[in-house]
Coordinates of C-alpha atoms in Angstrom, one line a residue:
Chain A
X1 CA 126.1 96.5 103.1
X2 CA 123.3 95.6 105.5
X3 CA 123.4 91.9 105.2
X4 CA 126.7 91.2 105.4
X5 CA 128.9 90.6 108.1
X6 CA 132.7 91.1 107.9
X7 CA 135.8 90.0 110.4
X8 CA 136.9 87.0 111.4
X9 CA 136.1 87.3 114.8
X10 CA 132.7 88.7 114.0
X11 CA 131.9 85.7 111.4
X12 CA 133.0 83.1 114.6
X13 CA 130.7 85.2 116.5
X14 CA 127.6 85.0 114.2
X15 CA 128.4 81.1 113.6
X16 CA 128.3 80.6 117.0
X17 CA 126.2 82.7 118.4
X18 CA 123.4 83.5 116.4
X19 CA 119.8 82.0 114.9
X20 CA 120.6 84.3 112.3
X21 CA 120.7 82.2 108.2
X22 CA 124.0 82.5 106.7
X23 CA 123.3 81.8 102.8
X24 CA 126.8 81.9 101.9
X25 CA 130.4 82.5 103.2
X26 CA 133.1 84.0 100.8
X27 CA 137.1 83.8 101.6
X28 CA 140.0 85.1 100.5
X29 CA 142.2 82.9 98.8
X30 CA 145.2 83.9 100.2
X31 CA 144.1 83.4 104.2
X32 CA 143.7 79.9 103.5
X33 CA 145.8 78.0 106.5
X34 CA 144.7 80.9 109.1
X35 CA 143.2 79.4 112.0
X36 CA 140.5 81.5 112.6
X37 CA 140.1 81.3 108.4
X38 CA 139.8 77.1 109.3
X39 CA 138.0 77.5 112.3
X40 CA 135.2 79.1 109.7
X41 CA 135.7 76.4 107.1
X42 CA 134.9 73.7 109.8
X43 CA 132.0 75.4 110.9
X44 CA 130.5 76.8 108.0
X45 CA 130.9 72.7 106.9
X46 CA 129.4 71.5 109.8
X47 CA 126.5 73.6 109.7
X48 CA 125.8 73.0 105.8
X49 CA 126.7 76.6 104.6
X50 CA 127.7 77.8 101.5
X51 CA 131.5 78.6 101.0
X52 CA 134.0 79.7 98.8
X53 CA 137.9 80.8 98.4
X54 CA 137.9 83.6 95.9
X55 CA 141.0 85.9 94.9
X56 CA 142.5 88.9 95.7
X57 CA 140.9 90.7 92.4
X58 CA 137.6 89.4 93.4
X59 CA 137.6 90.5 96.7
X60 CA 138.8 94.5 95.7
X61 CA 135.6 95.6 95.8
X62 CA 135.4 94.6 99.7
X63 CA 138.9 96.6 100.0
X64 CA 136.7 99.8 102.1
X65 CA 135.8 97.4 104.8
X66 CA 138.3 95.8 106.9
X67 CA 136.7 92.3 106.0
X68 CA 140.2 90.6 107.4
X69 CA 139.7 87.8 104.4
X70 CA 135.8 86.8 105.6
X71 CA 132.6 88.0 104.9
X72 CA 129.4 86.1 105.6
X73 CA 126.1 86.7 103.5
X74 CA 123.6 87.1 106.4
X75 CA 119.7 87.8 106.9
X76 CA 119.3 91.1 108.7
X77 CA 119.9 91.1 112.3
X78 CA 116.4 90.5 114.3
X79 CA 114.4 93.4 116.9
X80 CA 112.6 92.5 119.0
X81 CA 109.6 93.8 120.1
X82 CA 109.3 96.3 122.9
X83 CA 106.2 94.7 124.6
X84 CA 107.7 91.2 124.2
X85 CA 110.7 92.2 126.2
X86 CA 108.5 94.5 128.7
X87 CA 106.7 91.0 129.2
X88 CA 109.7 88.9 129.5
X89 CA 110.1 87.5 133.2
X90 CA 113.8 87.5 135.1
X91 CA 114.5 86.6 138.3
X92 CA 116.8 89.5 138.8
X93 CA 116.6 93.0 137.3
X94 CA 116.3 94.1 134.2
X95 CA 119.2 96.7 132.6
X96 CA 118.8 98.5 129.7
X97 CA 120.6 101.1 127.4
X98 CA 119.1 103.9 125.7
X99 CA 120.4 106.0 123.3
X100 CA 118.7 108.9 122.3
X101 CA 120.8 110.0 118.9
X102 CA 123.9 108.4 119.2
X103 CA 124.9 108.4 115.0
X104 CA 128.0 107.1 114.8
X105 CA 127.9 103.5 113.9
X106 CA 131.3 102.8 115.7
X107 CA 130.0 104.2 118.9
X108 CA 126.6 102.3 118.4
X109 CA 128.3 99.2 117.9
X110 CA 130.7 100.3 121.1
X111 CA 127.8 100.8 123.5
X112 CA 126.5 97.7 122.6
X113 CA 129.8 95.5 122.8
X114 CA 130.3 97.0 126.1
X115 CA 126.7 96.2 127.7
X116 CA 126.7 92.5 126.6
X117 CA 130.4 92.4 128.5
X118 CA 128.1 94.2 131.3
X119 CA 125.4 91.5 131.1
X120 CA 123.1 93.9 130.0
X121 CA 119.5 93.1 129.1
X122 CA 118.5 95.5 125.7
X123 CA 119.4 98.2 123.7
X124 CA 116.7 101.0 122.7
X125 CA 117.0 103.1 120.2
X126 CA 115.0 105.7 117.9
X127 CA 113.9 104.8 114.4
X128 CA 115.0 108.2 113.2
X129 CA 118.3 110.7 114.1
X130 CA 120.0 107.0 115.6
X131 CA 122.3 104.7 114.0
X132 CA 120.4 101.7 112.6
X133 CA 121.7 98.5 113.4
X134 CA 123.8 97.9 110.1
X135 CA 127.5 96.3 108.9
X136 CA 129.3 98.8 110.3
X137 CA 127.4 98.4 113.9
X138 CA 127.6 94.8 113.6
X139 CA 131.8 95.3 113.2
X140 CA 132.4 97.5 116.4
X141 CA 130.1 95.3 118.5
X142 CA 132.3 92.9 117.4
X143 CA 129.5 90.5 117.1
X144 CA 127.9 91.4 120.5
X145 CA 124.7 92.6 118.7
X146 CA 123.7 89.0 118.3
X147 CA 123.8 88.7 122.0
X148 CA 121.6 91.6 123.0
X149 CA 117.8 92.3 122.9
X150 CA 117.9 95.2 119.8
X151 CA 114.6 97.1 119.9
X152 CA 113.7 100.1 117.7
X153 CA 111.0 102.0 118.6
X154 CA 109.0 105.2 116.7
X155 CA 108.7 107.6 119.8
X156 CA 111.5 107.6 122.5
X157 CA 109.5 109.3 124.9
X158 CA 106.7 106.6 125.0
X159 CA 109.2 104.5 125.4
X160 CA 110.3 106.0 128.4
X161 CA 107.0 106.9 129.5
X162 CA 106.0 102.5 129.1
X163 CA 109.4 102.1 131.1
X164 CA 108.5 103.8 133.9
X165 CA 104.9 102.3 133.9
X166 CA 106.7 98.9 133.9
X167 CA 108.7 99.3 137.2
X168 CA 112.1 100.8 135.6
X169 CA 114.2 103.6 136.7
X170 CA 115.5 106.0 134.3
X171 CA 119.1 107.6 134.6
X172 CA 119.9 109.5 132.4
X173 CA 123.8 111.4 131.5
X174 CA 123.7 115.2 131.7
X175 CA 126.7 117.4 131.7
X176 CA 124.9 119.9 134.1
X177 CA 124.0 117.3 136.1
X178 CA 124.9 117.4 140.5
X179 CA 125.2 113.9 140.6
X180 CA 128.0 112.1 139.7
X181 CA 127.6 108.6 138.3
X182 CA 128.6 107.1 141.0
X183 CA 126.7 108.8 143.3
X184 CA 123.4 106.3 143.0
X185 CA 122.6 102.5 143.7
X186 CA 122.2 100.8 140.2
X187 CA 121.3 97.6 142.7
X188 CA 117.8 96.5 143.6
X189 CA 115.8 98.4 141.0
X190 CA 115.7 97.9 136.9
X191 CA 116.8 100.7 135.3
X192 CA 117.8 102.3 131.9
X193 CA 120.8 105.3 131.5
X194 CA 120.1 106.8 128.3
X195 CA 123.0 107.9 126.4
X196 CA 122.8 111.3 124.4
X197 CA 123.8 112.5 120.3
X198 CA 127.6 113.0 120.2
X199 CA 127.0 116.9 120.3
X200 CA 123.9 117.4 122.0
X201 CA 123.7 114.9 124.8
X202 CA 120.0 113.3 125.6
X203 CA 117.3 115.5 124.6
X204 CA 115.8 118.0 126.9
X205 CA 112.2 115.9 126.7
X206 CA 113.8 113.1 127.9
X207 CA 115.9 114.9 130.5
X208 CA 112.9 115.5 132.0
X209 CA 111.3 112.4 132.4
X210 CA 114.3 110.9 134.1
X211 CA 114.8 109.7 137.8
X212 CA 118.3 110.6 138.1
X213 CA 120.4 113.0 135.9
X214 CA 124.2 111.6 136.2
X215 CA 127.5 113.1 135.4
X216 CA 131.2 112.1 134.4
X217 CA 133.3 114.9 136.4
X218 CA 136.1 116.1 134.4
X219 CA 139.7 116.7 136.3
X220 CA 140.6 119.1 133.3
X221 CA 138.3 122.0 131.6
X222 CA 138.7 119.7 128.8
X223 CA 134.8 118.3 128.9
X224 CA 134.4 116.2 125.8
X225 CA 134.4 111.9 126.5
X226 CA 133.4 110.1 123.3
X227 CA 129.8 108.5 124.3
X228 CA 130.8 105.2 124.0
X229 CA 133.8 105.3 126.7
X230 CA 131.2 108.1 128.8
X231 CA 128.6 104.6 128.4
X232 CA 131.2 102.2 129.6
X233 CA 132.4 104.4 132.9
X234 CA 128.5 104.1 133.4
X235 CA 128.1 100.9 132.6
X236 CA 131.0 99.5 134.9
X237 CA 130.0 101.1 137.8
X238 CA 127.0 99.7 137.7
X239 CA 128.3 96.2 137.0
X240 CA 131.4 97.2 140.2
X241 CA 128.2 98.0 142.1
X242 CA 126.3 94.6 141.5
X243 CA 129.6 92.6 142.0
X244 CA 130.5 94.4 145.4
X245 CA 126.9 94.6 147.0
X246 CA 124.6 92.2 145.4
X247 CA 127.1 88.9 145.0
X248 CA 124.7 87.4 142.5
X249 CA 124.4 89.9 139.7
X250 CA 123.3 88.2 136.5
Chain B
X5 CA 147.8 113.2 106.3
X6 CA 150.4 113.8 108.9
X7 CA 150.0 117.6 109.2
X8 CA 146.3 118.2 108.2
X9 CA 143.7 118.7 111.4
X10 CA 140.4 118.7 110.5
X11 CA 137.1 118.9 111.9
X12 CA 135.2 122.3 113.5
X13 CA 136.1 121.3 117.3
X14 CA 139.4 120.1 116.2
X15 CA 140.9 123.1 114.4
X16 CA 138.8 125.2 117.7
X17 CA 140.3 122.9 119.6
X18 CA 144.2 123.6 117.8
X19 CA 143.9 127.6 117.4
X20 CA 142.7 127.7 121.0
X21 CA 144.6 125.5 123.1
X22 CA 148.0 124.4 121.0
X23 CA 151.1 126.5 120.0
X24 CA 151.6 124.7 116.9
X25 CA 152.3 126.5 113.8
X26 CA 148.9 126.7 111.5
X27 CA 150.0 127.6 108.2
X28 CA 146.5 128.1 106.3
X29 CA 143.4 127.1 106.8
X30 CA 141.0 126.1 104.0
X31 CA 137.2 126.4 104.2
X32 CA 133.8 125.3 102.6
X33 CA 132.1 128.0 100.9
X34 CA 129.0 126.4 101.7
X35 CA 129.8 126.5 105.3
X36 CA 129.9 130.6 105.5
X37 CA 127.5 131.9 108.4
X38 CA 127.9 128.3 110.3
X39 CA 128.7 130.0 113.8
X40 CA 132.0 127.4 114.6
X41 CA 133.2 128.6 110.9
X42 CA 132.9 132.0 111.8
X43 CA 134.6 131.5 115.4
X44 CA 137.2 129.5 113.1
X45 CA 137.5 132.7 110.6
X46 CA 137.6 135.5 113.3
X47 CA 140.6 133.1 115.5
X48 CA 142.7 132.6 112.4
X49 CA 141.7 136.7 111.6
X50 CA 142.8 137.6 115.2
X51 CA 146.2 135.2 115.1
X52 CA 146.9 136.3 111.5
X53 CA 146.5 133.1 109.7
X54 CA 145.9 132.9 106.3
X55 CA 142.4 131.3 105.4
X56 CA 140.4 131.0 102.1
X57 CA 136.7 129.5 101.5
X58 CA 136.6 127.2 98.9
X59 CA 133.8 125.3 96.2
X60 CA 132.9 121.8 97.0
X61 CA 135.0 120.8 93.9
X62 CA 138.0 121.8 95.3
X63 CA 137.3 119.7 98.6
X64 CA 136.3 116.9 96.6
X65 CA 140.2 115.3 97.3
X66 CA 139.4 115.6 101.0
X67 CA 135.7 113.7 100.7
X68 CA 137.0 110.4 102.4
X69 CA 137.4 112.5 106.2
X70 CA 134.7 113.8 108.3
X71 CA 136.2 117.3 107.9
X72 CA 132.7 119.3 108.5
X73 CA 134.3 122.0 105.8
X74 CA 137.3 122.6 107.9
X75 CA 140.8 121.7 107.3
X76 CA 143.7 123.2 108.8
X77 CA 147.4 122.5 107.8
X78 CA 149.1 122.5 110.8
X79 CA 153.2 122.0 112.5
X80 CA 153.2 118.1 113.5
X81 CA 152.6 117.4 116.7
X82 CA 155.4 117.9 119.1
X83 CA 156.2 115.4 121.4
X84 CA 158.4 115.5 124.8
X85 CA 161.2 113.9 125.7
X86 CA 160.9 111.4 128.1
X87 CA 163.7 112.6 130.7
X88 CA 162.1 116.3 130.3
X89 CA 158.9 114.5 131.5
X90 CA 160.4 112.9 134.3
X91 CA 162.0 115.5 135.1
X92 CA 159.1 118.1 135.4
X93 CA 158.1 119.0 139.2
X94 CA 154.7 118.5 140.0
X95 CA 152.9 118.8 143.8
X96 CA 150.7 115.9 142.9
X97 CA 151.4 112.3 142.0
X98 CA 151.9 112.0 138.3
X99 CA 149.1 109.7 136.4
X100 CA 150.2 108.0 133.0
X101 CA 148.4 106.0 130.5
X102 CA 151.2 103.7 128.2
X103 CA 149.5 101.6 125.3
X104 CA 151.6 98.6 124.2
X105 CA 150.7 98.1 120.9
X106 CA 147.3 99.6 120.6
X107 CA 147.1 99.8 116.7
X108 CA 143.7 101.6 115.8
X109 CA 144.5 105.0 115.7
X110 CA 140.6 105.6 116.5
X111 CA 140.9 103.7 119.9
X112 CA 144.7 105.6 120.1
X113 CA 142.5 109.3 119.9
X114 CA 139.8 107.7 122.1
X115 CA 142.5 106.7 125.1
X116 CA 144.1 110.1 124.7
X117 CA 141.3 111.7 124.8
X118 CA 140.0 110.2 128.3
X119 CA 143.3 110.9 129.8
X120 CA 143.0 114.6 129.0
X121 CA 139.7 114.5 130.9
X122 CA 141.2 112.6 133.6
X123 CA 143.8 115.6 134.0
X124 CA 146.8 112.6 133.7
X125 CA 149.5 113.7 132.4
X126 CA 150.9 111.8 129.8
X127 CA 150.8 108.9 127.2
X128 CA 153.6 107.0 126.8
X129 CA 153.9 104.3 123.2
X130 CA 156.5 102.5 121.3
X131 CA 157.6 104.1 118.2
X132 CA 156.7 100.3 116.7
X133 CA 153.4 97.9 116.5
X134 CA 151.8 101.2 117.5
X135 CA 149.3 104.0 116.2
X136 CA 151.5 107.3 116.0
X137 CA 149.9 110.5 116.6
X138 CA 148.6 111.4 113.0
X139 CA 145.3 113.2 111.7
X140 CA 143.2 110.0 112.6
X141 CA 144.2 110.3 115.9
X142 CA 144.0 114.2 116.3
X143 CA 140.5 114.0 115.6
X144 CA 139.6 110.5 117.1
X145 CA 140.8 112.5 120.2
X146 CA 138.7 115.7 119.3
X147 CA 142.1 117.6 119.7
X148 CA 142.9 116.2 123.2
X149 CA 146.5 115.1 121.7
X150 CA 147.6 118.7 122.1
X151 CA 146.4 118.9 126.3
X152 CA 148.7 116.3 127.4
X153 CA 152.6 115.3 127.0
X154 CA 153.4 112.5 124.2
X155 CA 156.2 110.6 124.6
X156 CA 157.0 108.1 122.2
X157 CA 160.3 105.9 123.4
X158 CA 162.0 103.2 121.5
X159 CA 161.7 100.6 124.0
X160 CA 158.7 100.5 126.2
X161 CA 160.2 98.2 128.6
X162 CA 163.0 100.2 129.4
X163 CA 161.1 102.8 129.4
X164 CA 158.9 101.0 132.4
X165 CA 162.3 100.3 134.4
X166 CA 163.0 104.0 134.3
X167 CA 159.5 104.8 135.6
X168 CA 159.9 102.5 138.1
X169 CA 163.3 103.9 139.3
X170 CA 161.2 107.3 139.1
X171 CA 158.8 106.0 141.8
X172 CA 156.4 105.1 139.5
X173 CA 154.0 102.1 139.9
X174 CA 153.1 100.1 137.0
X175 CA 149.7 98.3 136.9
X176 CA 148.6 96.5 133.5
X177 CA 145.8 95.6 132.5
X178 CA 145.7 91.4 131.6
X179 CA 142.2 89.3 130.9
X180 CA 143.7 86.5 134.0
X181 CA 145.0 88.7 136.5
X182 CA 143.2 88.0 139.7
X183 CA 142.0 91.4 140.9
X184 CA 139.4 93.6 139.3
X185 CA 140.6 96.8 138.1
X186 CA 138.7 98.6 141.3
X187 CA 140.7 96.4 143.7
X188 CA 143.5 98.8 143.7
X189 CA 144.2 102.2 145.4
X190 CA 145.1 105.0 142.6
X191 CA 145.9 107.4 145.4
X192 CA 149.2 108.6 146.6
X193 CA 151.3 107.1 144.2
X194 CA 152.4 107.7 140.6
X195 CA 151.1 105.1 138.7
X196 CA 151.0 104.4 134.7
X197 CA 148.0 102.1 133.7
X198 CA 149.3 99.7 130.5
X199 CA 146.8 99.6 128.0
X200 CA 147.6 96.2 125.7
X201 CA 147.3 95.8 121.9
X202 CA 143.2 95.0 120.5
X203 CA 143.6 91.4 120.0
X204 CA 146.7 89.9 121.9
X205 CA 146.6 92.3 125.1
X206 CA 149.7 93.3 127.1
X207 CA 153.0 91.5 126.2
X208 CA 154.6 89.2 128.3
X209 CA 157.5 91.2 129.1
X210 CA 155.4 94.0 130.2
X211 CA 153.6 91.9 132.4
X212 CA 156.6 90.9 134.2
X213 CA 157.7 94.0 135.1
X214 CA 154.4 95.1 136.5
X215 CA 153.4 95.9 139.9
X216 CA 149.7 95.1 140.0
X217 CA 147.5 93.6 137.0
X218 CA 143.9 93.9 136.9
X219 CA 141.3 93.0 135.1
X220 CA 137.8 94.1 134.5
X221 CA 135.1 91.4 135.3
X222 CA 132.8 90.6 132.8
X223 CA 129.4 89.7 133.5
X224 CA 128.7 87.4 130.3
X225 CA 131.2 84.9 128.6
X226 CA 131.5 87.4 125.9
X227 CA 134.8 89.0 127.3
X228 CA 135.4 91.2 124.5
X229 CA 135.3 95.2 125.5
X230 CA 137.3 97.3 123.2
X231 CA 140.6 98.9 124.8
X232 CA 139.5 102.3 124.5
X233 CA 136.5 102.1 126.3
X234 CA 138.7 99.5 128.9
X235 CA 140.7 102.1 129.5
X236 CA 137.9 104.6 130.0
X237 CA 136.8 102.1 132.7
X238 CA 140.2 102.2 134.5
X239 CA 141.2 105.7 134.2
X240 CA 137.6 106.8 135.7
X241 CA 137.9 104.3 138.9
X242 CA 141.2 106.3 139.1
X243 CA 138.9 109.4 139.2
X244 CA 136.2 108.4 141.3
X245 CA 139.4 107.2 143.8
X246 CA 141.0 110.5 143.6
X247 CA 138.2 112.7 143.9
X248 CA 136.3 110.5 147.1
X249 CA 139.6 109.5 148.6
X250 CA 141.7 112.7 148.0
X251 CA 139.6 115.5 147.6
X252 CA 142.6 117.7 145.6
X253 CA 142.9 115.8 143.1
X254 CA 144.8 117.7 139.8

């Protein structure tokens, strides 16, 4: 399932947005008059790309994913390299997400839809114990990961370490942290807020090499936020923070 | 599905913190000595519930959920009646979440399961063009569903003019509303926070009997953050307000 890419919204998305090749675009029969279904059509002509109605029977054995009557043949999605983004100039700041064993695909894809709304610069991630960047991913972004420096790197803590050498700030969540999350000034600095594993939260090597350890209180003794929603409450305060004190934010 | 909870923290989650009536719970016999399955064996032991480990072939009919080798069938979920939550006395203002039409029941779990963190009280959804409260949910929510009062009403907007003659205020959530979603002040009021169906947002009519609608402000032109983790922004400014603004905040 790696190279495809299913959803209406999510096919617009990669016709749209992306440099990525599209070899061929399949549809199901019975769609035909949707808008968004058109909208494909027209653009899938426009741009020279493959496509075909096909029926119900043929599309069964899609029937797992909720493909919504589209699904677009597509070459992997493209990383990029950590040093080339390291080296890439901005004006303003650069933001960054890390997550340091998130597995679910459907959170990974989350964290990502939510830090292209957020005007967010990359996504890191570990090569091993992380989701990879696959169909699934590319479905809960809905489509964001085309909009988003992706880079996968062998040791997260060299990461950090090249980070930190490179004039970023790095915040990371921790339940037993004193800070809350609103507590520091995401303004004026680059930084990156590492996200933990679903169970474990960020690793204890990584703890340590962070600036700032940050916290989401909990009104109830009920302490268990999906990572996704814990990234966005991040997230947003930082963007809340760049609206309210900075004016020019992106 | 309906009456099935599975999942280690989820059935933790149920013996410890629900009074609904387990019934049996069924186990992986590969699972034995796994310390959550033990917990799981010495709580069911303790509350006299009958539990038996069983061979993967016999779970084989349960492979399609993440059930981590525990299933527990379980009383459905009770829900309150509206007027029984209005009617409840409570020091503090009351704090609601209502989702008009949110139709994943992942992103259903995921809203629920914020609120219980938040400490709000309760989740209010139409009995139609709405997730109900089923296994999906129970463990989407990691078991929150059983922290917090469910009321499920036949018509939501009636529903919103009897909050409103309760003192509520009403604030949805609506991509062109002019203020951002931090704009507001949470405190000293009870407020419910409308949550709007993944693809159209908040209905019309809802939007008309609202008191405030916000927005959250997107920093790219890829406005497109999924509604549980919209909410999760929302409900945690409401947080943040509570516990600066307030200081005794549940």
């Amino acid at each position: 399932m790696e190279n495809f890419v299913y959803g209406r919204n999510n096919v617009l998305e990669l016709l749209q947005n992306s440099d990525r090749n599209v070899s061929k675009i399949i549809l199901l029969e019975g769609m035909k008059g949707n808008s968004k279904i058109n909208q494909i059509v027209d653009m899938a002509k426009n741009k020279g790309i493959i496509f075909q109605f096909l029926s119900k029977e043929k599309f069964i054995k899609f029937n797992e994913i909720s493909h919504q009557g589209v699904i677009a043949y597509v070459s992997p999605v493209k990383y990029i390299e950590f040093q080339d983004f390291l080296n890439k100039k901005k004006d303003k700041y650069k933001r960054v997400i890390i997550t340091d064993g998130v597995e679910d695909p459907h959170n990974m894809g989350s964290i990502i839809r939510t830090a292209v709304c957020a005007g967010y610069d990359a996504i890191i991630f570990p090569s091993r114990r992380n989701a990879t960047i696959n169909a699934t991913v590319e479905k809960s972004s809905a489509g964001a990961i085309n909009r988003i420096d992706l880079i996968m790197v062998n040791s997260l803590p060299s990461a950090i370490d090249k980070l930190k050498d490179n004039n970023f700030w790095i915040i990371a969540t921790d339940i037993n942290a004193k800070d809350n999350y609103y507590d520091i000034d995401y303004c004026n600095m680059n930084f990156a807020i590492v996200m933990g594993a679903e169970n474990e939260g960020v690793s204890s090597t990584i703890l340590k090499k962070s600036d700032f350890r940050i916290k989401i209180p909990m009104l109830t003794d009920f302490n268990s936020l999906n990572v996704a929603n814990a990234a966005s409450i991040v997230i947003y305060e930082s963007v809340k923070q760049l609206i309210q004190k900075s004016g020019n934010v992106v």
